[in-house]
Coordinates of N, CA and C in Angstrom, one line a residue:
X383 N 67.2 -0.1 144.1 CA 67.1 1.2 144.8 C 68.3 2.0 144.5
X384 N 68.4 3.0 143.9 CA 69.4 3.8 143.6 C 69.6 4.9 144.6
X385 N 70.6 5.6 144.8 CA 71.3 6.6 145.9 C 71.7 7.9 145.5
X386 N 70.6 8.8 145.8 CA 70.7 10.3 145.0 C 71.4 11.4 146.3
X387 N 72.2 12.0 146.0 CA 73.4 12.8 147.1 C 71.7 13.8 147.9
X388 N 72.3 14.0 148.8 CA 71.2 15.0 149.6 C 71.1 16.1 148.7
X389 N 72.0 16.9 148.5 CA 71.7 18.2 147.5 C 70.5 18.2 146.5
X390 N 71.2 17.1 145.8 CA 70.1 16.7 144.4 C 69.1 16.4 144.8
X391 N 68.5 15.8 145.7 CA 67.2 15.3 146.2 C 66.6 16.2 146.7
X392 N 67.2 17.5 147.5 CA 66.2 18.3 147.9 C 66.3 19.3 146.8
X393 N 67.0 19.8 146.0 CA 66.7 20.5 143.9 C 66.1 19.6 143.7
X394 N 65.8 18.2 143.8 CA 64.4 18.4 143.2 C 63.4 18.9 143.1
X395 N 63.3 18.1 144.7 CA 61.8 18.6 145.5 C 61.5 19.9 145.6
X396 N 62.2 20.6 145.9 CA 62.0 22.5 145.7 C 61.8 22.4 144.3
X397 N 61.8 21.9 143.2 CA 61.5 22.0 141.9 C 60.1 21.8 141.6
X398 N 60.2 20.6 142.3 CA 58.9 20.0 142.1 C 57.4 20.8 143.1
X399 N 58.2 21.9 144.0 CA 57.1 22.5 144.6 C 56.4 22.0 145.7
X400 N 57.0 21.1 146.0 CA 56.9 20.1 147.2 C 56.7 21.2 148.7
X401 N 55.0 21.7 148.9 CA 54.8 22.1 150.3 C 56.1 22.0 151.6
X402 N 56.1 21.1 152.0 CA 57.0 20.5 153.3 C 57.3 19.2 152.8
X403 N 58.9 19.0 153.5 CA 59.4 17.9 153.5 C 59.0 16.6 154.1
X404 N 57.6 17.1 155.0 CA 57.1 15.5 156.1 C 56.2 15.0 154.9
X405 N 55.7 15.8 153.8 CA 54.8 14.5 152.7 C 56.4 13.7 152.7
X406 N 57.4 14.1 152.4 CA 58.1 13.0 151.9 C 58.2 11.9 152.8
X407 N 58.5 11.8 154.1 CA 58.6 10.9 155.0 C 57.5 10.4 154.9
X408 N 56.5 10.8 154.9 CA 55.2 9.2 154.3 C 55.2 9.0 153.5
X409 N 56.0 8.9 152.4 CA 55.9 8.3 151.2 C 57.2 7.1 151.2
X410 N 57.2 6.5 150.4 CA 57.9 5.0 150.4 C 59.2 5.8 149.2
X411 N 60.7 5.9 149.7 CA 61.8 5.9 148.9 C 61.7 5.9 147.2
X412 N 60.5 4.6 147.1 CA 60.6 4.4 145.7 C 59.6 4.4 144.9
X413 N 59.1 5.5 145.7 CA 57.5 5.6 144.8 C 57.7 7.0 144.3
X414 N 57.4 7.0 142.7 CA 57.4 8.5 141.8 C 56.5 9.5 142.4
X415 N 56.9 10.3 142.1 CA 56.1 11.5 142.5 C 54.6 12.1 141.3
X416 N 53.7 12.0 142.3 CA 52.3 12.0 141.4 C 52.7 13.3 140.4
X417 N 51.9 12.3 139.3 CA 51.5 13.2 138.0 C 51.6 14.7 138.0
X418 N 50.8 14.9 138.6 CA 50.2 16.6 139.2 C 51.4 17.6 139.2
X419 N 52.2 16.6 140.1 CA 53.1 17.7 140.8 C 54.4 17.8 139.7
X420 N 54.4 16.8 138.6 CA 55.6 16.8 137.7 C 55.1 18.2 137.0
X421 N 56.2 19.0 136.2 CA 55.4 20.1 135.2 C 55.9 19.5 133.8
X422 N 54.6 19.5 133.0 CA 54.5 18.8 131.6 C 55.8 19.5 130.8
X423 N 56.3 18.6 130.3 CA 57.6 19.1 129.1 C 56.6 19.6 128.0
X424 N 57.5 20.6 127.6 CA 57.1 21.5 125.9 C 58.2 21.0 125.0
X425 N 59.4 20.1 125.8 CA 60.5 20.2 124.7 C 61.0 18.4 124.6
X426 N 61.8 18.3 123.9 CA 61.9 16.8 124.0 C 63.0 16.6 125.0
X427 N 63.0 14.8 125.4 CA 62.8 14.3 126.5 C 64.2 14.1 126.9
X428 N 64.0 14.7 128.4 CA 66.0 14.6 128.6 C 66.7 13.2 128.8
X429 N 67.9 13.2 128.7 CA 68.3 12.1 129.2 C 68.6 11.7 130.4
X430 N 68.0 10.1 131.0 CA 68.1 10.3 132.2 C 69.2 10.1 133.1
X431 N 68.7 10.7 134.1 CA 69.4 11.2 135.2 C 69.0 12.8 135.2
X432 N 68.7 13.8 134.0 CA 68.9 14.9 133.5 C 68.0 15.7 134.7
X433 N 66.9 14.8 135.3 CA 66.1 15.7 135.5 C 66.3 16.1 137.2
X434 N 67.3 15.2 137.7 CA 68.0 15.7 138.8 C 69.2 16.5 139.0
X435 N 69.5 16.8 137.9 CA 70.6 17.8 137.4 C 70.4 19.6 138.1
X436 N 70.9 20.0 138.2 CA 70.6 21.7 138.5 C 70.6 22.2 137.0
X437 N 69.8 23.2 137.1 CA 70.1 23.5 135.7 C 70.9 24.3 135.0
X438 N 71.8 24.5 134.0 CA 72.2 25.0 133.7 C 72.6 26.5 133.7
X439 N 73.8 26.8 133.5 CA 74.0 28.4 134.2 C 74.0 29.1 132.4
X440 N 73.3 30.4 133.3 CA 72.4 31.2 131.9 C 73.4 32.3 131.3
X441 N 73.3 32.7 130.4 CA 74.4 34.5 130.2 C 74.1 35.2 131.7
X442 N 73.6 35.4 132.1 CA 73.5 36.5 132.8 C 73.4 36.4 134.2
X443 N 73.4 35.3 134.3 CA 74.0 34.1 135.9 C 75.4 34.8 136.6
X444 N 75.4 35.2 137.8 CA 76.9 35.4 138.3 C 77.4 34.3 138.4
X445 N 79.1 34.3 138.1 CA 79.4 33.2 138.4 C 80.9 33.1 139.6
X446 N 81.2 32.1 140.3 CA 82.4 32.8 140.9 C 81.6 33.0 142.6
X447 N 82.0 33.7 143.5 CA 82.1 34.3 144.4 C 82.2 35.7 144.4
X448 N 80.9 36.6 144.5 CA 80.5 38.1 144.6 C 80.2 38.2 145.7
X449 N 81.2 39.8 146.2 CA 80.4 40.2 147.6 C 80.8 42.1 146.9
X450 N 79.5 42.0 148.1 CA 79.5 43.9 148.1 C 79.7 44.2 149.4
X451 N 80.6 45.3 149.8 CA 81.2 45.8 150.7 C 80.9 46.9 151.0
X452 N 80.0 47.6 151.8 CA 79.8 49.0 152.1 C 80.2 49.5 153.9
X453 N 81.1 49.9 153.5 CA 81.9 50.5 154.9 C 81.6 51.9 154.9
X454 N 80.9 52.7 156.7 CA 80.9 53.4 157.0 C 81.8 53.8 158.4
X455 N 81.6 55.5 158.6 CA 82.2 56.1 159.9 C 83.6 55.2 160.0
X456 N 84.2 55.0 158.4 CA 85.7 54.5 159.1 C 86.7 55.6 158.8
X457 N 86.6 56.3 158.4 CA 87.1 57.4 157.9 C 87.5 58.1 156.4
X458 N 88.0 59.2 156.4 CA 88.5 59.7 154.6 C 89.2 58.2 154.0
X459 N 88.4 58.2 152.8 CA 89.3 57.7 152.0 C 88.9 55.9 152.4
X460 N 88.4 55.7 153.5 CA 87.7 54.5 153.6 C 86.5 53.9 153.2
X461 N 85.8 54.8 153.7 CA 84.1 55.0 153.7 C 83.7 54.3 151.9
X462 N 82.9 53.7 152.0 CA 82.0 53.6 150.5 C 81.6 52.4 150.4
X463 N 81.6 51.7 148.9 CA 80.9 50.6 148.5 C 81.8 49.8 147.4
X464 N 82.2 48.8 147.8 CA 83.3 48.2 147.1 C 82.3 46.6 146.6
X465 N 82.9 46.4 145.5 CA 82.9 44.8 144.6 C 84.0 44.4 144.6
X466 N 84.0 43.2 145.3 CA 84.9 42.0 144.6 C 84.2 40.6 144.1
X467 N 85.0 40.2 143.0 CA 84.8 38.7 143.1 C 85.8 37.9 143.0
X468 N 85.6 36.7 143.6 CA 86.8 36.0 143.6 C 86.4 34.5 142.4
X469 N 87.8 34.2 142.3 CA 87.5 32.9 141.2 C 86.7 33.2 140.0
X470 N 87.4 33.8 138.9 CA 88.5 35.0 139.0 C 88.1 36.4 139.7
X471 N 89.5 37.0 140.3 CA 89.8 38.0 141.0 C 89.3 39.4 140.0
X472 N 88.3 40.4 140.8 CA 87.5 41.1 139.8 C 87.2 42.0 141.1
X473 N 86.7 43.5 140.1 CA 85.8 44.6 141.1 C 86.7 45.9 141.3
X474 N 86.2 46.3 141.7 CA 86.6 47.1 142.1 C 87.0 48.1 143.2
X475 N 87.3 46.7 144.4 CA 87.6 46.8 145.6 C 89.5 47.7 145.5
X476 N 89.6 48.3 146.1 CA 91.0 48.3 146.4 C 91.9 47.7 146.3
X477 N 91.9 46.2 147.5 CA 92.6 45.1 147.4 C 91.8 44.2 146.6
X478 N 91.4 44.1 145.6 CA 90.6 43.0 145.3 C 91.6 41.5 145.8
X479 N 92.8 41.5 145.2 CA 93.3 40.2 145.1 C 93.5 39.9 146.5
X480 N 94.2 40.7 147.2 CA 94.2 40.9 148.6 C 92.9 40.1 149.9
X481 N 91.5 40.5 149.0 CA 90.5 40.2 149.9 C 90.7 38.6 149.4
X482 N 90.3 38.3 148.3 CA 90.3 37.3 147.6 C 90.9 36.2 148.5
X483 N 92.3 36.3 148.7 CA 92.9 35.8 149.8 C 92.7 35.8 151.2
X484 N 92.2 37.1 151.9 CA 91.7 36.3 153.2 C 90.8 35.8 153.2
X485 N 89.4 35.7 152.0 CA 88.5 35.3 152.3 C 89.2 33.5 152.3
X486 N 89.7 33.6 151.6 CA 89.9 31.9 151.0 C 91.0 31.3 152.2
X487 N 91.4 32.1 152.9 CA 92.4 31.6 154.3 C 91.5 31.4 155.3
X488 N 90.4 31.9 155.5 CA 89.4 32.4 156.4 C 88.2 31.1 156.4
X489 N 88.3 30.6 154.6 CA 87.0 29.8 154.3 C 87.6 28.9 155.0
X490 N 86.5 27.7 156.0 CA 86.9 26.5 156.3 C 85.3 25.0 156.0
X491 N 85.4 24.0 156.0 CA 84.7 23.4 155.2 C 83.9 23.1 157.0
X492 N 82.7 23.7 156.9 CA 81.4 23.5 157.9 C 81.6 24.6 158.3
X493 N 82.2 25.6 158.5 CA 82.0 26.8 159.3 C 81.9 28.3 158.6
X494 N 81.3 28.7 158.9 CA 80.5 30.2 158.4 C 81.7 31.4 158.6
X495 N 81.9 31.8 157.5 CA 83.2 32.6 157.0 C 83.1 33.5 157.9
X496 N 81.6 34.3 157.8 CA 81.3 35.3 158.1 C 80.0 35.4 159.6
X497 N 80.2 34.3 160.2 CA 79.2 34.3 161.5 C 79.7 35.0 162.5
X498 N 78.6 35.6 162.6 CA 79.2 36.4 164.1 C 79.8 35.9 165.3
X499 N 79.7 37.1 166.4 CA 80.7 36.5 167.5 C 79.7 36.0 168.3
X500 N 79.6 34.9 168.5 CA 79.1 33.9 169.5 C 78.8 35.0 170.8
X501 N 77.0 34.6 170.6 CA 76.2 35.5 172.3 C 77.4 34.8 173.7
X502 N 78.1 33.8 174.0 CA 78.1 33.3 175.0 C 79.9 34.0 175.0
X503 N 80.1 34.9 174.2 CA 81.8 35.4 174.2 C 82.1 35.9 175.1
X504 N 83.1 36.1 175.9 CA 83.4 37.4 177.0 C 84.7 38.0 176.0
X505 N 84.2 39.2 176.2 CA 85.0 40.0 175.2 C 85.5 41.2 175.9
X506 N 87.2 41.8 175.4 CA 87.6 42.5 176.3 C 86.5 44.2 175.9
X507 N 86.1 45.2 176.6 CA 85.4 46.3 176.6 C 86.8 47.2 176.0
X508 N 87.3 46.9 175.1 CA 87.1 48.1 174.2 C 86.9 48.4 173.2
X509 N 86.8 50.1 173.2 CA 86.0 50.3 171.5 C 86.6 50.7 170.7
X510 N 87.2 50.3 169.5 CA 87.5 50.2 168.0 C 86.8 51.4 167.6
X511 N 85.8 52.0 168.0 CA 85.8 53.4 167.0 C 84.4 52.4 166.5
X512 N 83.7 54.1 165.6 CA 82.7 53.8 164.8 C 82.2 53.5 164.0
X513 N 83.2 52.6 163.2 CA 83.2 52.1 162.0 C 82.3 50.8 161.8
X514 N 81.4 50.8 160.7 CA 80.7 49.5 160.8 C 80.9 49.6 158.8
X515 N 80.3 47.9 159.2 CA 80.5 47.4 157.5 C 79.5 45.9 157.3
X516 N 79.2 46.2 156.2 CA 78.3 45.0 155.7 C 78.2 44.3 154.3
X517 N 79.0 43.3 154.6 CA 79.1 42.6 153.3 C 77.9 41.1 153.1
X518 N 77.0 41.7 151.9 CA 76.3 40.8 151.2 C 77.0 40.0 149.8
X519 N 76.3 39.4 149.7 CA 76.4 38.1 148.0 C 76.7 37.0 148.0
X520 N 77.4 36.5 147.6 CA 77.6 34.8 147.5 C 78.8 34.4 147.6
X521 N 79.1 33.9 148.7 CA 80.7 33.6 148.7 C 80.7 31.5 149.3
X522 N 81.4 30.9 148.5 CA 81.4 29.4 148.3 C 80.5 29.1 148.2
X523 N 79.4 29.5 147.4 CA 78.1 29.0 147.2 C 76.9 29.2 147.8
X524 N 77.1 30.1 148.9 CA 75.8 30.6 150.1 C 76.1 31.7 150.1
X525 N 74.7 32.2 150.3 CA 74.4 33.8 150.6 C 74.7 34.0 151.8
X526 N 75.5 35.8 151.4 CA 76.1 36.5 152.7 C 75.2 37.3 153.0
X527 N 75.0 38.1 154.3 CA 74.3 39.0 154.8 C 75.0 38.9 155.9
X528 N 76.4 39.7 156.3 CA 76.8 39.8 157.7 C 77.8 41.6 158.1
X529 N 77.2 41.8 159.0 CA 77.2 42.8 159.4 C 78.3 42.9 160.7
X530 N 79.2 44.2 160.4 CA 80.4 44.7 161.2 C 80.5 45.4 161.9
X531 N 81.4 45.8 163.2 CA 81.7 46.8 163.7 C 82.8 46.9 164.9
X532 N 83.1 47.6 165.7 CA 84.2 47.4 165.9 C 83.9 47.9 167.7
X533 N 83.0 47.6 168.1 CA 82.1 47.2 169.5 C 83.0 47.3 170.3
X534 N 83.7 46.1 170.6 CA 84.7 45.0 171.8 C 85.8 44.4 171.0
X535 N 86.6 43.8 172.3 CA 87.8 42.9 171.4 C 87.1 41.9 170.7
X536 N 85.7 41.5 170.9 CA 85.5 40.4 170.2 C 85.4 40.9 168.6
X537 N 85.0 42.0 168.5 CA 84.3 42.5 166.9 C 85.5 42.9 166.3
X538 N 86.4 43.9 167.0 CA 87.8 44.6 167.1 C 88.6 43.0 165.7
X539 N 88.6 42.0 166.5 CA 89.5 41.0 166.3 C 88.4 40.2 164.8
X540 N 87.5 40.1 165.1 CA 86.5 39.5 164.0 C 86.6 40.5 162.7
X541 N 86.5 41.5 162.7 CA 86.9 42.3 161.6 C 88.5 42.4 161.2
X542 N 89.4 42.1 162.1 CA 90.8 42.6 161.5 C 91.1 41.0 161.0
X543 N 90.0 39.8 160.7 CA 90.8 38.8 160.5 C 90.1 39.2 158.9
X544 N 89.3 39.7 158.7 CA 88.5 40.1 156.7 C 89.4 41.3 156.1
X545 N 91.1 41.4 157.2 CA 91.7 43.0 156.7 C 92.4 42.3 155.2
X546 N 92.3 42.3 154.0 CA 91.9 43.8 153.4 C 90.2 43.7 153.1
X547 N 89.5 42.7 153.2 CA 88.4 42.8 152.3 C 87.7 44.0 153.4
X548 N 88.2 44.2 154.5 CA 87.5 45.3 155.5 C 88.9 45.9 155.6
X549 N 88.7 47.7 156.0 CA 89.6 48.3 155.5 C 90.4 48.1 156.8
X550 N 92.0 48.1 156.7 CA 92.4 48.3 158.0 C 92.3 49.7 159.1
X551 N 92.2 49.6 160.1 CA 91.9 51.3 161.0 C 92.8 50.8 162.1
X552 N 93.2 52.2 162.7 CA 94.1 52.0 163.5 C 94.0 51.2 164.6
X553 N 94.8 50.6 165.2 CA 94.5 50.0 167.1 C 93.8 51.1 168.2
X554 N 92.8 50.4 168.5 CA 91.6 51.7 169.6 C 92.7 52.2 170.6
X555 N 93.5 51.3 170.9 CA 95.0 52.3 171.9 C 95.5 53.7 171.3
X556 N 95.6 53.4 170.3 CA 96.1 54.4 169.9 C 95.3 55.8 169.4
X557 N 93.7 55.7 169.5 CA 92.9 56.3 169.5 C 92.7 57.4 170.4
X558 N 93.1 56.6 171.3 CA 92.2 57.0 173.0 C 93.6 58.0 173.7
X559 N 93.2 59.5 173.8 CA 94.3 60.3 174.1 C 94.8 59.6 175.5
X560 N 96.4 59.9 175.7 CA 96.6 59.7 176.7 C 96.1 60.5 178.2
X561 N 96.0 60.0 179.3 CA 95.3 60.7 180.7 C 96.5 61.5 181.2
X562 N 96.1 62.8 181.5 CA 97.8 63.7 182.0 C 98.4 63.2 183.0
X563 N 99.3 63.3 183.6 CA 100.0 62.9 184.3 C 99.9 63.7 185.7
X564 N 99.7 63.1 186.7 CA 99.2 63.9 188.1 C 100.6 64.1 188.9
X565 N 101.9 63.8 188.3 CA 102.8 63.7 188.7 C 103.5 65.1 188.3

């Protein structure tokens, strides 16, 4: 019986078109996968192991870590749509190399770079202003879709840890006019 990593076992099966994973749990470890579901080669025959392999990256494959950045309501000269990539440092972000770096200070191995702030947070009530931002693409191998703004201390602090890949804006204190003096 041989020992194929989890990754490569489930590239197969997604290869192979495999409906749901519970066929596989009724099937015995070491039984091939019927005829049917293999797709007939046109070309000659790989070598094995080959066919558990990912396949190869094409010309026109991204490669690396790409994200796109589009920040609004942060103000002149903030506002827009930025590329970077990282591994190698590329785009046409501002800070590219900059982001590059906190993303990679930020990355930790099981936890989501870019997950939001936890429903169960108590977070201090103030507002950061109107600025929101949303960076998609692929960053350490998984697709991004995560969205910003500057809500509460929880969002306030969750955005200023992506500063430069998110643009820096001022402290909300320093926003908020001062109250006159009744004295």
């Amino acid at each position: 019986m041989s020992v194929v990593p989890r990754g490569v076992l489930v590239s197969a099966l997604a290869a192979l078109s495999i409906p749901s994973l519970s066929a596989l749990a009724a099937t015995p470890a070491t039984a091939a996968p019927a005829a049917s579901a293999v797709p007939a080669a046109h070309h000659a025959p790989a070598p094995p192991g080959a066919d558990l392999m990912p396949p190869p990256a094409r010309p026109g494959d991204e490669t690396g870590d790409h994200l796109i950045v589009v920040v609004r309501h942060a103000g002149r000269g903030l506002d827009g749509t930025y590329e970077v990539s990282c591994h190698p440092t590329a785009g046409n972000h501002p800070d590219a190399a900059g982001a590059c770096r906190t993303l990679d200070a930020n990355t930790q191995w099981g936890r989501d770079t870019f997950a939001p702030v936890a429903p169960d947070s108590i977070c201090t009530m103030i507002y950061g202003g109107p600025a929101t931002a949303r960076v998609t693409g692929t960053w350490a191998g998984r697709p991004v879709d995560a969205v910003y703004d500057r809500g509460n201390g929880c969002e306030i602090a969750r955005w200023d840890r992506m500063v430069p890949l998110l643009p820096r804006l001022g402290s909300p204190a320093a926003a908020v006019p001062a109250r006159p003096s009744l004295a």
